[in-house]
GROMACS .gro file of C-alpha atoms in nm:
model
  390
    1UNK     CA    1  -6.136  -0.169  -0.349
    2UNK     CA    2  -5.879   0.032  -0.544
    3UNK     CA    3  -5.523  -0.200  -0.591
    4UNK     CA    4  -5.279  -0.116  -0.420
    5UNK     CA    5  -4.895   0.027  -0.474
    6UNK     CA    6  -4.742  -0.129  -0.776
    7UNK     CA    7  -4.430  -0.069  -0.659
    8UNK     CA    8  -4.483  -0.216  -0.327
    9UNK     CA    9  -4.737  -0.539  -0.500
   10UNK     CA   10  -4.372  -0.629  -0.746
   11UNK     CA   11  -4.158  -0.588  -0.431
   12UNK     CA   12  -4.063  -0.967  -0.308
   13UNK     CA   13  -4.087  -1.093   0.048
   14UNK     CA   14  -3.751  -1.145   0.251
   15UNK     CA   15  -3.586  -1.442   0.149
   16UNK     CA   16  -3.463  -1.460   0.508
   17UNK     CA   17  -3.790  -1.449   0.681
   18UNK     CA   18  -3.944  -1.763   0.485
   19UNK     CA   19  -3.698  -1.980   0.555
   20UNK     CA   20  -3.732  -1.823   0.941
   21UNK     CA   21  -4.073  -1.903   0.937
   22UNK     CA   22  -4.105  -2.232   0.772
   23UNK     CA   23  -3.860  -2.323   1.027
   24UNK     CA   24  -4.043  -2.212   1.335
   25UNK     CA   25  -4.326  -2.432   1.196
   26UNK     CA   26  -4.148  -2.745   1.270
   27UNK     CA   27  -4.009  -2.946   1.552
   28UNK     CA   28  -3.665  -2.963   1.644
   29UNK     CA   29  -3.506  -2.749   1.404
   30UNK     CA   30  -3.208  -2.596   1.446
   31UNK     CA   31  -3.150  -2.230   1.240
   32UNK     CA   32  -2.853  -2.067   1.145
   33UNK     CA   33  -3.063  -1.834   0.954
   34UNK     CA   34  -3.113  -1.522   1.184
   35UNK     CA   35  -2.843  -1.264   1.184
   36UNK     CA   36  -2.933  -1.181   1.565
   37UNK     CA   37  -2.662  -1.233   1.845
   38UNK     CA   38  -2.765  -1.511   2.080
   39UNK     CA   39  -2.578  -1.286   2.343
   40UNK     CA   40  -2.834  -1.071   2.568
   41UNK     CA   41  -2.765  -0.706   2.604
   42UNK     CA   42  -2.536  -0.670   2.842
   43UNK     CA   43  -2.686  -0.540   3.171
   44UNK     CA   44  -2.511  -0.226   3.237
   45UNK     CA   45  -2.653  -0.103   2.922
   46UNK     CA   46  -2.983  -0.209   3.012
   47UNK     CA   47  -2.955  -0.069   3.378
   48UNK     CA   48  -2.877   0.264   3.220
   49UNK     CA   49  -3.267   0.221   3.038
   50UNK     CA   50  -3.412   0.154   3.337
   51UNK     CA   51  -3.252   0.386   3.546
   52UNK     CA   52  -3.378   0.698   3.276
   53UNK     CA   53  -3.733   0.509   3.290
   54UNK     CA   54  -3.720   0.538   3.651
   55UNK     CA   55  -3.596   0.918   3.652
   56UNK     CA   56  -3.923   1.030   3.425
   57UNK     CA   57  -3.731   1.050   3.113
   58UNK     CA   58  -4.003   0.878   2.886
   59UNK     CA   59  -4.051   1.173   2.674
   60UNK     CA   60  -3.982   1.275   2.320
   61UNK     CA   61  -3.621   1.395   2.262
   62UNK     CA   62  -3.507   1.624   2.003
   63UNK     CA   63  -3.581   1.492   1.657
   64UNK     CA   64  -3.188   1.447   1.580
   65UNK     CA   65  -3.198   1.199   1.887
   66UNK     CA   66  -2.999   1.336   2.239
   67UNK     CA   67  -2.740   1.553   2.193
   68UNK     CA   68  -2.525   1.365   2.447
   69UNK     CA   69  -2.561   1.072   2.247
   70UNK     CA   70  -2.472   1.201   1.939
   71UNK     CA   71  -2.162   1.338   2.117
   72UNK     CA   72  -2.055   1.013   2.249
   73UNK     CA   73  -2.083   0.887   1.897
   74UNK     CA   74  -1.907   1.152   1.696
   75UNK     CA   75  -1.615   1.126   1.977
   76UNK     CA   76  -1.596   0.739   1.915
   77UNK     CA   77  -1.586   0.806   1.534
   78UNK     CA   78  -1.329   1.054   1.607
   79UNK     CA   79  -1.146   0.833   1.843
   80UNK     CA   80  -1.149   0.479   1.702
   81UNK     CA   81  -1.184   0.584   1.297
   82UNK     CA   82  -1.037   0.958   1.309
   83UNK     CA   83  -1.356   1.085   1.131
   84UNK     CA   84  -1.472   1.429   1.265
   85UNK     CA   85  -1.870   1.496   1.258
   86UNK     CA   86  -2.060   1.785   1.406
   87UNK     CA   87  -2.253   1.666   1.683
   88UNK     CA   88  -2.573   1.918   1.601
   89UNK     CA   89  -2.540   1.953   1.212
   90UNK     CA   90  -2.401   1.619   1.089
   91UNK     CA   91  -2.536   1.303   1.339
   92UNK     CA   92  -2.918   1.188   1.369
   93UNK     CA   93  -3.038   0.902   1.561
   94UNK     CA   94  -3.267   0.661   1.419
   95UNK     CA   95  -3.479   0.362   1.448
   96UNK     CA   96  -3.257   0.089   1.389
   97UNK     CA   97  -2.999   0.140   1.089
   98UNK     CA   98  -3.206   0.035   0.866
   99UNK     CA   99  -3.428   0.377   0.940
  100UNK     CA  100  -3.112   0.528   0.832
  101UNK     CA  101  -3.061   0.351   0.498
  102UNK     CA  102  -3.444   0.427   0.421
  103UNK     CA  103  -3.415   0.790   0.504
  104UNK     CA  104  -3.022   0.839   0.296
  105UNK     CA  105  -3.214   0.694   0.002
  106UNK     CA  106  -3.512   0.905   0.052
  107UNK     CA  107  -3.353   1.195   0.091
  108UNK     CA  108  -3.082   1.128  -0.233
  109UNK     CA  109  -3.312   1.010  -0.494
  110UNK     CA  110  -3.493   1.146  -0.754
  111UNK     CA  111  -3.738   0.911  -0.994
  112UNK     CA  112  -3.545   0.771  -1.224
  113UNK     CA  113  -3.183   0.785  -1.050
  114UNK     CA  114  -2.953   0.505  -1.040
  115UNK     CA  115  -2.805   0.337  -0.746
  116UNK     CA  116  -2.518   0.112  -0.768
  117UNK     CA  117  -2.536  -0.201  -0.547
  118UNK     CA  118  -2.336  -0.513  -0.464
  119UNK     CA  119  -2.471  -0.864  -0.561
  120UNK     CA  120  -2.452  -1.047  -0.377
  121UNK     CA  121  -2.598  -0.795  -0.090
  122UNK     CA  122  -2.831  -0.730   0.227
  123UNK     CA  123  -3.159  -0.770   0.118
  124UNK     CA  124  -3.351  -0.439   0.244
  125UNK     CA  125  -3.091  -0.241  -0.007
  126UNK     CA  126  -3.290  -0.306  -0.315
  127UNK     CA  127  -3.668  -0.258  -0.215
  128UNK     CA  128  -3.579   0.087  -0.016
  129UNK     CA  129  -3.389   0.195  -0.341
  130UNK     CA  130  -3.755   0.118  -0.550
  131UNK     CA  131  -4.000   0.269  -0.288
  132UNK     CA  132  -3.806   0.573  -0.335
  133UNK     CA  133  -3.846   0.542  -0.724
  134UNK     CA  134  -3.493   0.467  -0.833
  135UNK     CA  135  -3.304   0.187  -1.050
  136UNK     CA  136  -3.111  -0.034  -0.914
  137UNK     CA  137  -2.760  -0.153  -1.104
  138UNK     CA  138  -2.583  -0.447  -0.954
  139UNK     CA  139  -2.198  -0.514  -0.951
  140UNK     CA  140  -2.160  -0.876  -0.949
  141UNK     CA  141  -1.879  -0.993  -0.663
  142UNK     CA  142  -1.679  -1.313  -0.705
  143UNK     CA  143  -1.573  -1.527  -0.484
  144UNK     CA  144  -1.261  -1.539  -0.658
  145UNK     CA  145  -1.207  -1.227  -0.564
  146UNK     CA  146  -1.297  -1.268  -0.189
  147UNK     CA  147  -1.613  -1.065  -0.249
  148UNK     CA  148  -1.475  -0.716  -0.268
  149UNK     CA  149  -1.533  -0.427  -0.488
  150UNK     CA  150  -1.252  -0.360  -0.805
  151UNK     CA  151  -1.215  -0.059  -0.898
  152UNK     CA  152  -1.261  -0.148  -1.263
  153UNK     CA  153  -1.652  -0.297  -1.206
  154UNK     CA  154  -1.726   0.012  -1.016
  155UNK     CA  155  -1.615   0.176  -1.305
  156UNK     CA  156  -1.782  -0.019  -1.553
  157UNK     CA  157  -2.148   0.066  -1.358
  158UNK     CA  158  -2.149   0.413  -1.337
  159UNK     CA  159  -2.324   0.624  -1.597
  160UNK     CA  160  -2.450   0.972  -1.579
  161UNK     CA  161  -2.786   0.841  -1.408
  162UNK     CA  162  -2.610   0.730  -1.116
  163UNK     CA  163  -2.680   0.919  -0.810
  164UNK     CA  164  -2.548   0.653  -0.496
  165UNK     CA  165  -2.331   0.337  -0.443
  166UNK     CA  166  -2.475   0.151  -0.165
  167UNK     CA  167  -2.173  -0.056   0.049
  168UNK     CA  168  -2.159  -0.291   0.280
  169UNK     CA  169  -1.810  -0.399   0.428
  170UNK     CA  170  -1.812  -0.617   0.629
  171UNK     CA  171  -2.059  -0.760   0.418
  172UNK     CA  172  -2.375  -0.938   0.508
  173UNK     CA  173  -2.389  -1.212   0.338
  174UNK     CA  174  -2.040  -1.283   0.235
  175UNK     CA  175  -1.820  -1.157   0.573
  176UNK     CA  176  -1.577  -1.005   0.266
  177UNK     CA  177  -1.403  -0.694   0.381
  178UNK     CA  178  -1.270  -0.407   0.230
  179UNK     CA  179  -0.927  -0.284   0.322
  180UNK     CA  180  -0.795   0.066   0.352
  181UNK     CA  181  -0.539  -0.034   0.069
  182UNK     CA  182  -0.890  -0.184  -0.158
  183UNK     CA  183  -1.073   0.138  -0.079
  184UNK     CA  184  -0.779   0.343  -0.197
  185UNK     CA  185  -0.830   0.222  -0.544
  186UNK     CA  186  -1.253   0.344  -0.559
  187UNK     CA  187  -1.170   0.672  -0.386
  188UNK     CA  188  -1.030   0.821  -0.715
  189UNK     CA  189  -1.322   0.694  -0.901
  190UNK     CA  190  -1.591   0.792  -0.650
  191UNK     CA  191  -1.419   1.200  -0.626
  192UNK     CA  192  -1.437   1.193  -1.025
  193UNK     CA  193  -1.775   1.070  -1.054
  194UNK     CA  194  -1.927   1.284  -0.767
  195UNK     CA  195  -2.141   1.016  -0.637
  196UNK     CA  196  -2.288   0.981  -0.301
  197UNK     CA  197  -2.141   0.639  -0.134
  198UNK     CA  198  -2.391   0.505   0.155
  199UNK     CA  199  -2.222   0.334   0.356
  200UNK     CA  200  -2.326   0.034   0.603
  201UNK     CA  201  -2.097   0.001   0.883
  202UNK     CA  202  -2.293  -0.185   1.119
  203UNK     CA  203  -2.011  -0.481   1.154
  204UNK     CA  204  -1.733  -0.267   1.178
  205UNK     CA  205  -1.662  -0.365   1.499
  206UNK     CA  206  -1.727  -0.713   1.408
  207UNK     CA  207  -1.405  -0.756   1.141
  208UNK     CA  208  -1.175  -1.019   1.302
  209UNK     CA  209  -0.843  -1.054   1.040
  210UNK     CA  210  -0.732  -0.646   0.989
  211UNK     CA  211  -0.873  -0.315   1.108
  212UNK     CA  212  -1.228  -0.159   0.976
  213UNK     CA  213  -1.141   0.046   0.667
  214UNK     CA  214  -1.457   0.306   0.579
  215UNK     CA  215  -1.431   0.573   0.280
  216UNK     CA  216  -1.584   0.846   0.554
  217UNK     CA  217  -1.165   0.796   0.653
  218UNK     CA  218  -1.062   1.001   0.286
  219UNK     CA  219  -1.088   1.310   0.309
  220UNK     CA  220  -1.085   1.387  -0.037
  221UNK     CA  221  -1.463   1.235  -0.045
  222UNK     CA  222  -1.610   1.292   0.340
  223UNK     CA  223  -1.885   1.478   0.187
  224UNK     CA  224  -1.967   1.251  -0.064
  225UNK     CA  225  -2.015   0.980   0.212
  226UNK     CA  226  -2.330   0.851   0.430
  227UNK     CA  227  -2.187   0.671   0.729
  228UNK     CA  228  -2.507   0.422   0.830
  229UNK     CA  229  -2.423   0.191   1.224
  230UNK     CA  230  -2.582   0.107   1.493
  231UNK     CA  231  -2.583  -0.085   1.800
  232UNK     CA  232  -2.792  -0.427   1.698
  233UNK     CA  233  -2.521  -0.625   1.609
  234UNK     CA  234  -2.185  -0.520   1.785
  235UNK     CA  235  -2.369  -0.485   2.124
  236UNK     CA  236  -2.671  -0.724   2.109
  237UNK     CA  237  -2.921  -0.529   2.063
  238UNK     CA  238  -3.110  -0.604   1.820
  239UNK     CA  239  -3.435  -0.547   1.982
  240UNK     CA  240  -3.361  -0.147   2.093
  241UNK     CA  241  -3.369  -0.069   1.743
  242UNK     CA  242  -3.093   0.190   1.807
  243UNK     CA  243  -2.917   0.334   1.534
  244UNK     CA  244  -2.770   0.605   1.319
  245UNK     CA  245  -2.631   0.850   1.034
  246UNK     CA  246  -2.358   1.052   0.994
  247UNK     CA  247  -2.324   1.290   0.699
  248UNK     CA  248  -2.242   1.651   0.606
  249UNK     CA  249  -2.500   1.869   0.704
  250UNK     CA  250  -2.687   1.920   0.395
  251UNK     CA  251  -2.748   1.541   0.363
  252UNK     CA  252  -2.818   1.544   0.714
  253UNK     CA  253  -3.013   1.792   0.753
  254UNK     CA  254  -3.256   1.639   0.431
  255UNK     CA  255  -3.255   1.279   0.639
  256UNK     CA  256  -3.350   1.456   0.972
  257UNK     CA  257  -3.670   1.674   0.782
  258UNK     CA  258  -3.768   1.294   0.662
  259UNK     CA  259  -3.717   1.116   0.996
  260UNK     CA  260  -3.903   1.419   1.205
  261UNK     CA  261  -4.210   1.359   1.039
  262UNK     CA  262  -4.236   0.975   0.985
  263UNK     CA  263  -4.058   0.910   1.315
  264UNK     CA  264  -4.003   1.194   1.556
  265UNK     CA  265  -3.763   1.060   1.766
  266UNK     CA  266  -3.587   0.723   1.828
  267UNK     CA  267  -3.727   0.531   2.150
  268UNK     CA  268  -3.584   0.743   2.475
  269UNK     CA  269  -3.489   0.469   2.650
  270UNK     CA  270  -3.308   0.328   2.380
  271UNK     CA  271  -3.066   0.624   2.348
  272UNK     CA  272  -3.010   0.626   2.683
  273UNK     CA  273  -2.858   0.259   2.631
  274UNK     CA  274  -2.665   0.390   2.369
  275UNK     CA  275  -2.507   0.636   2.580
  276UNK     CA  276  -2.346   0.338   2.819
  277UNK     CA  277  -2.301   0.101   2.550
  278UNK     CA  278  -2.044   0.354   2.351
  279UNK     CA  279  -1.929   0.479   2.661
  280UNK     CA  280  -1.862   0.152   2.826
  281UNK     CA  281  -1.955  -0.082   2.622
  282UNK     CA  282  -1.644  -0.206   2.411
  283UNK     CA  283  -1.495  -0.480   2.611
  284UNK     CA  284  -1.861  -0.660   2.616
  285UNK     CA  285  -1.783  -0.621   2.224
  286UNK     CA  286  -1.440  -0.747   2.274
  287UNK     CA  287  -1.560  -1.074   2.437
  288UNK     CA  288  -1.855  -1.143   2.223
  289UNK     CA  289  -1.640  -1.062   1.869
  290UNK     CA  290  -1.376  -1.368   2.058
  291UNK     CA  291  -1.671  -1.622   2.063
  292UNK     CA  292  -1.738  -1.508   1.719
  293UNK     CA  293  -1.412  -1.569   1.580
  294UNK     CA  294  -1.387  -1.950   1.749
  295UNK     CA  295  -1.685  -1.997   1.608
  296UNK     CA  296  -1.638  -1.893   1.255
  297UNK     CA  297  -1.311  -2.062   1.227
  298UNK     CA  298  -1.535  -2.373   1.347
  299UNK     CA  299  -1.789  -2.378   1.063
  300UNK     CA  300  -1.522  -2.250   0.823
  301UNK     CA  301  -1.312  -2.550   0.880
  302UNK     CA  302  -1.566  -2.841   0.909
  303UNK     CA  303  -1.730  -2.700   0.602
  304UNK     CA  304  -1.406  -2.736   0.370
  305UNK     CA  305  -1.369  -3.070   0.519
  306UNK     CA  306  -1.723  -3.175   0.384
  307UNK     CA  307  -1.625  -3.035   0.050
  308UNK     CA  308  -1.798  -2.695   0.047
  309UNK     CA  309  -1.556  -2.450  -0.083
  310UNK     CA  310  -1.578  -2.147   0.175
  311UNK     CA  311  -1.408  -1.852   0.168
  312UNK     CA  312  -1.299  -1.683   0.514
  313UNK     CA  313  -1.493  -1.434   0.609
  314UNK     CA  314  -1.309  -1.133   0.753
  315UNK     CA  315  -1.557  -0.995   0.924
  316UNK     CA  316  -1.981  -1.046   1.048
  317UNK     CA  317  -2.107  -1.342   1.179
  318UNK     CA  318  -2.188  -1.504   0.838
  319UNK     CA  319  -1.977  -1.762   0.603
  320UNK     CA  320  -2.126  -1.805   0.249
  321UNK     CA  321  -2.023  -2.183   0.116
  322UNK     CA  322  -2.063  -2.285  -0.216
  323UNK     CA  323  -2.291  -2.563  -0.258
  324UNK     CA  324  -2.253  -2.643  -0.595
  325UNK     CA  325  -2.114  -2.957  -0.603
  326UNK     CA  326  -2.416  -3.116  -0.440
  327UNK     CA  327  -2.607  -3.095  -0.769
  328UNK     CA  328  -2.872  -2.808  -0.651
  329UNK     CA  329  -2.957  -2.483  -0.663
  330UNK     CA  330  -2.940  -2.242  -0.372
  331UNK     CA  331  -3.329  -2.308  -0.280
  332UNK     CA  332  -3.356  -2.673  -0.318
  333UNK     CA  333  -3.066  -2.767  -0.054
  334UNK     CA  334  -3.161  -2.519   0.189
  335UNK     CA  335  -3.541  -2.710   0.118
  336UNK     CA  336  -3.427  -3.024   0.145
  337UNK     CA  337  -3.147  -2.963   0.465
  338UNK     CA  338  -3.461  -2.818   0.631
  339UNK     CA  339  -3.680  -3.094   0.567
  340UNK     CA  340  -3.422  -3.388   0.572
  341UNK     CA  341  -3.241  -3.270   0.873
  342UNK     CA  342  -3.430  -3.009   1.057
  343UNK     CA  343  -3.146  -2.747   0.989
  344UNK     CA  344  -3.245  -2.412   0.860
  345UNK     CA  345  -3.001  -2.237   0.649
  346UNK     CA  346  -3.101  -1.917   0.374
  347UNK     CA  347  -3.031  -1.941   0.013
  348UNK     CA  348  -2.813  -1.695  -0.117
  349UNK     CA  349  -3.051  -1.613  -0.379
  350UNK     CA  350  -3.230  -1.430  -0.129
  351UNK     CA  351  -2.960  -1.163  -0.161
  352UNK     CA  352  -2.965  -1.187  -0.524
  353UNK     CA  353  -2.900  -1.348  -0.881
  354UNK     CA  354  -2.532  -1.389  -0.799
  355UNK     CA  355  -2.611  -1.599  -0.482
  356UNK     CA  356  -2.698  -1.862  -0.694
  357UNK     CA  357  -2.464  -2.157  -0.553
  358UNK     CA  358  -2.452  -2.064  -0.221
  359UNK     CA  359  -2.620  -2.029   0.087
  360UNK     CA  360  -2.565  -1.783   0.454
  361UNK     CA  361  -2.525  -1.919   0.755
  362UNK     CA  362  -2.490  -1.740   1.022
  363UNK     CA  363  -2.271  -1.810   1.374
  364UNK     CA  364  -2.439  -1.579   1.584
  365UNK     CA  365  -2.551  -1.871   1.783
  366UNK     CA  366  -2.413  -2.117   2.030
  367UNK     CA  367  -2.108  -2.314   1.961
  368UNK     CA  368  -2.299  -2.619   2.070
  369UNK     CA  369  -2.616  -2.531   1.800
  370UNK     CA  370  -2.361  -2.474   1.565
  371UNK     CA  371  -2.183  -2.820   1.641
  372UNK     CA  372  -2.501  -2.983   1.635
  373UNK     CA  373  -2.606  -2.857   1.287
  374UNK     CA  374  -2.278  -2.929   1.112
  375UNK     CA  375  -2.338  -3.287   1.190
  376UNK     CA  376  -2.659  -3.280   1.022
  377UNK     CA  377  -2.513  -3.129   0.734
  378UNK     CA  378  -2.295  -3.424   0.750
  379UNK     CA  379  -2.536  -3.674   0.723
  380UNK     CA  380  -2.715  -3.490   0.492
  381UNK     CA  381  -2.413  -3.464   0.235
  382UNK     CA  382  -2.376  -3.879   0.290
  383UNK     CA  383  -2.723  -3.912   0.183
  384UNK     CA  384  -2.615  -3.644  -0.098
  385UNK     CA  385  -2.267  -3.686  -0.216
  386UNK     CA  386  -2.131  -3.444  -0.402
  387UNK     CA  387  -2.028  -3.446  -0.694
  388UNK     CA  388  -1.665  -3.327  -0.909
  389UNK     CA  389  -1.714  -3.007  -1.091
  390UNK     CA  390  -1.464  -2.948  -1.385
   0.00000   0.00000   0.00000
């Protein structure tokens, strides 16, 4: 047989799912290495599936997804952010946001093209930037700096190849946030440059310490910005795969002529879900977002104790410790923390060079799993004692 895509053979597996699926291979283990909410969808949004299911409305919708969906959305964009889309020109529904990401860079990029992304950063970003034949240029962020974006780095990386900046605040892995007074600084820089920004949202409503900030909010660069969300992680439901775009209607329009042939539509049901979970779904956010924020300032806490420096995230359900002092790199503790105490954790190599020294862990799970782990870690770090670094 003929070989197959080059650019698909040099494209790596998920870092995530191998430590997910070494993990599931073994007794006992506890993992913080899903980002999935242990919540279940909250049942009023599922009763609203059912109840379209049960009123025949298990056909195709428009390709750009319901329009009263896409109304609900733009009016809690307009509401909550103050960002004005067109419900029928500038908003498509999609499978999941990561759909959306996949189409923004399909429908931006031509061969050759460079897109600017974070490093550490989320690790679909890279391999949907190469299967639609651009380069990739990372901007390091330090933990010194909280993980956020300076002005002067962003800077630095652009050159007259670059077509996109891919962002992701809150950030998975990190949970660092960008502020409206930090995005102030870029917006300058972004107008000058006349790059697109794609931007992934889909914590917003997950950031615990300040309000969400997004650059859709200048109005000096609306156009220039892809606005990427979706319901998996602020409403627990992952499994829908329920998400979407917003974008002037050129961009739009380029993503929807993608997504009509690949996909169609996004699952009926689904939107239907949508529909009560941005209509009356909020306070479910509310309460999960609380058990969120106990638990981060949980892990965030205990892990300092044990020596792990760890910087607070803002926002997700992830914290990023450094690990260094143990002696190892990223892969060989979450190896050996797997194997010596049954607790599954992801290197944060797996979201690139710069997550060398650390690891994700994610709280989207009980406070009693969580618990559990950290006194693994415990007696894995007294079987492992770190060590001074100058």
């Amino acid at each position: 047989m003929k070989e197959l895509s080059n650019v698909v053979q040099q494209i790596k597996p998920s870092g995530i799912r191998k430590f997910f699926d070494l993990a599931s291979t073994m007794e006992g283990v506890i993992s913080l290495g899903v980002g999935e909410p242990d919540f279940d969808t909250p049942w009023h949004i599922c009763e609203n599936a059912i109840y379209s299911m049960s009123n025949g409305k298990t056909h195709y919708t428009a390709n750009r997804g319901l329009l009263e969906l896409r109304k609900v959305i733009c009016e809690f964009h307009r509401i909550r952010y103050g960002q004005n889309y067109d419900p029928e020109k500038e908003t498509l529904i999609t499978v999941g946001g990561s759909e959306a990401i996949d189409l923004a860079m399909r429908a931006l990029i031509n061969p050759g093209d460079e897109i600017i992304v974070m490093d550490p950063n989320y690790v679909a970003y890279e391999p949907s930037i190469q299967l639609a034949g651009g380069t990739v240029v990372r901007i390091r962020l330090k933990e010194e700096n909280d993980f956020k974006l300076l002005p002067e780095d962003l800077k630095a990386a652009i050159t007259p190849k670059t077509k996109a900046i891919m962002l992701n605040f809150p950030s998975n892995p990190t949970g660092g946030v960008m502020t409206y007074e930090d995005y102030e600084k870029i917006v300058p820089i972004i107008k000058e440059s006349d790059i697109y920004v794609i931007s992934d949202e889909i914590y917003a409503e997950l950031s615990f310490d300040q309000e969400f900030a997004s650059l859709a909010q200048f109005p000096e660069i609306r156009d220039q910005v892809i606005v990427i969300n979706g319901f998996s992680k602020a409403f627990a439901m992952t499994g829908w795969r329920l998400g979407y775009a917003l974008a002037n209607k050129e961009v739009s329009g380029a993503m929807t002529k993608i997504h009509q042939y690949v996909i169609m539509s996004a699952p009926t049901a689904a939107q239907y879900a949508g529909i009560e979970a941005m209509m009356h779904g909020i306070d479910d956010v509310l309460k999960m977002k609380n058990d969120y924020l106990n638990r981060r300032n949980l892990l965030v806490n205990r892990l300092n104790r044990m020596g792990f420096k760890t910087n607070c995230p803002h926002g997700t359900f992830y914290v990023f410790p450094n690990i260094q002092r143990t002696g190892m790199t990223s892969d060989e503790f979450c190896s050996k923390l797997l194997e010596e105490e049954l607790v599954a954790c992801v290197p944060g190599t797996a979201f690139g060079d710069s997550g060398e020294g650390f690891i994700r862990i994610s709280y989207a799970y009980s406070l009693d799993h969580i618990k559990q782990a950290l006194d693994r870690m415990e007696h894995f770090i007294q079987n492992h004692p770190l060590k001074d670094i100058d």
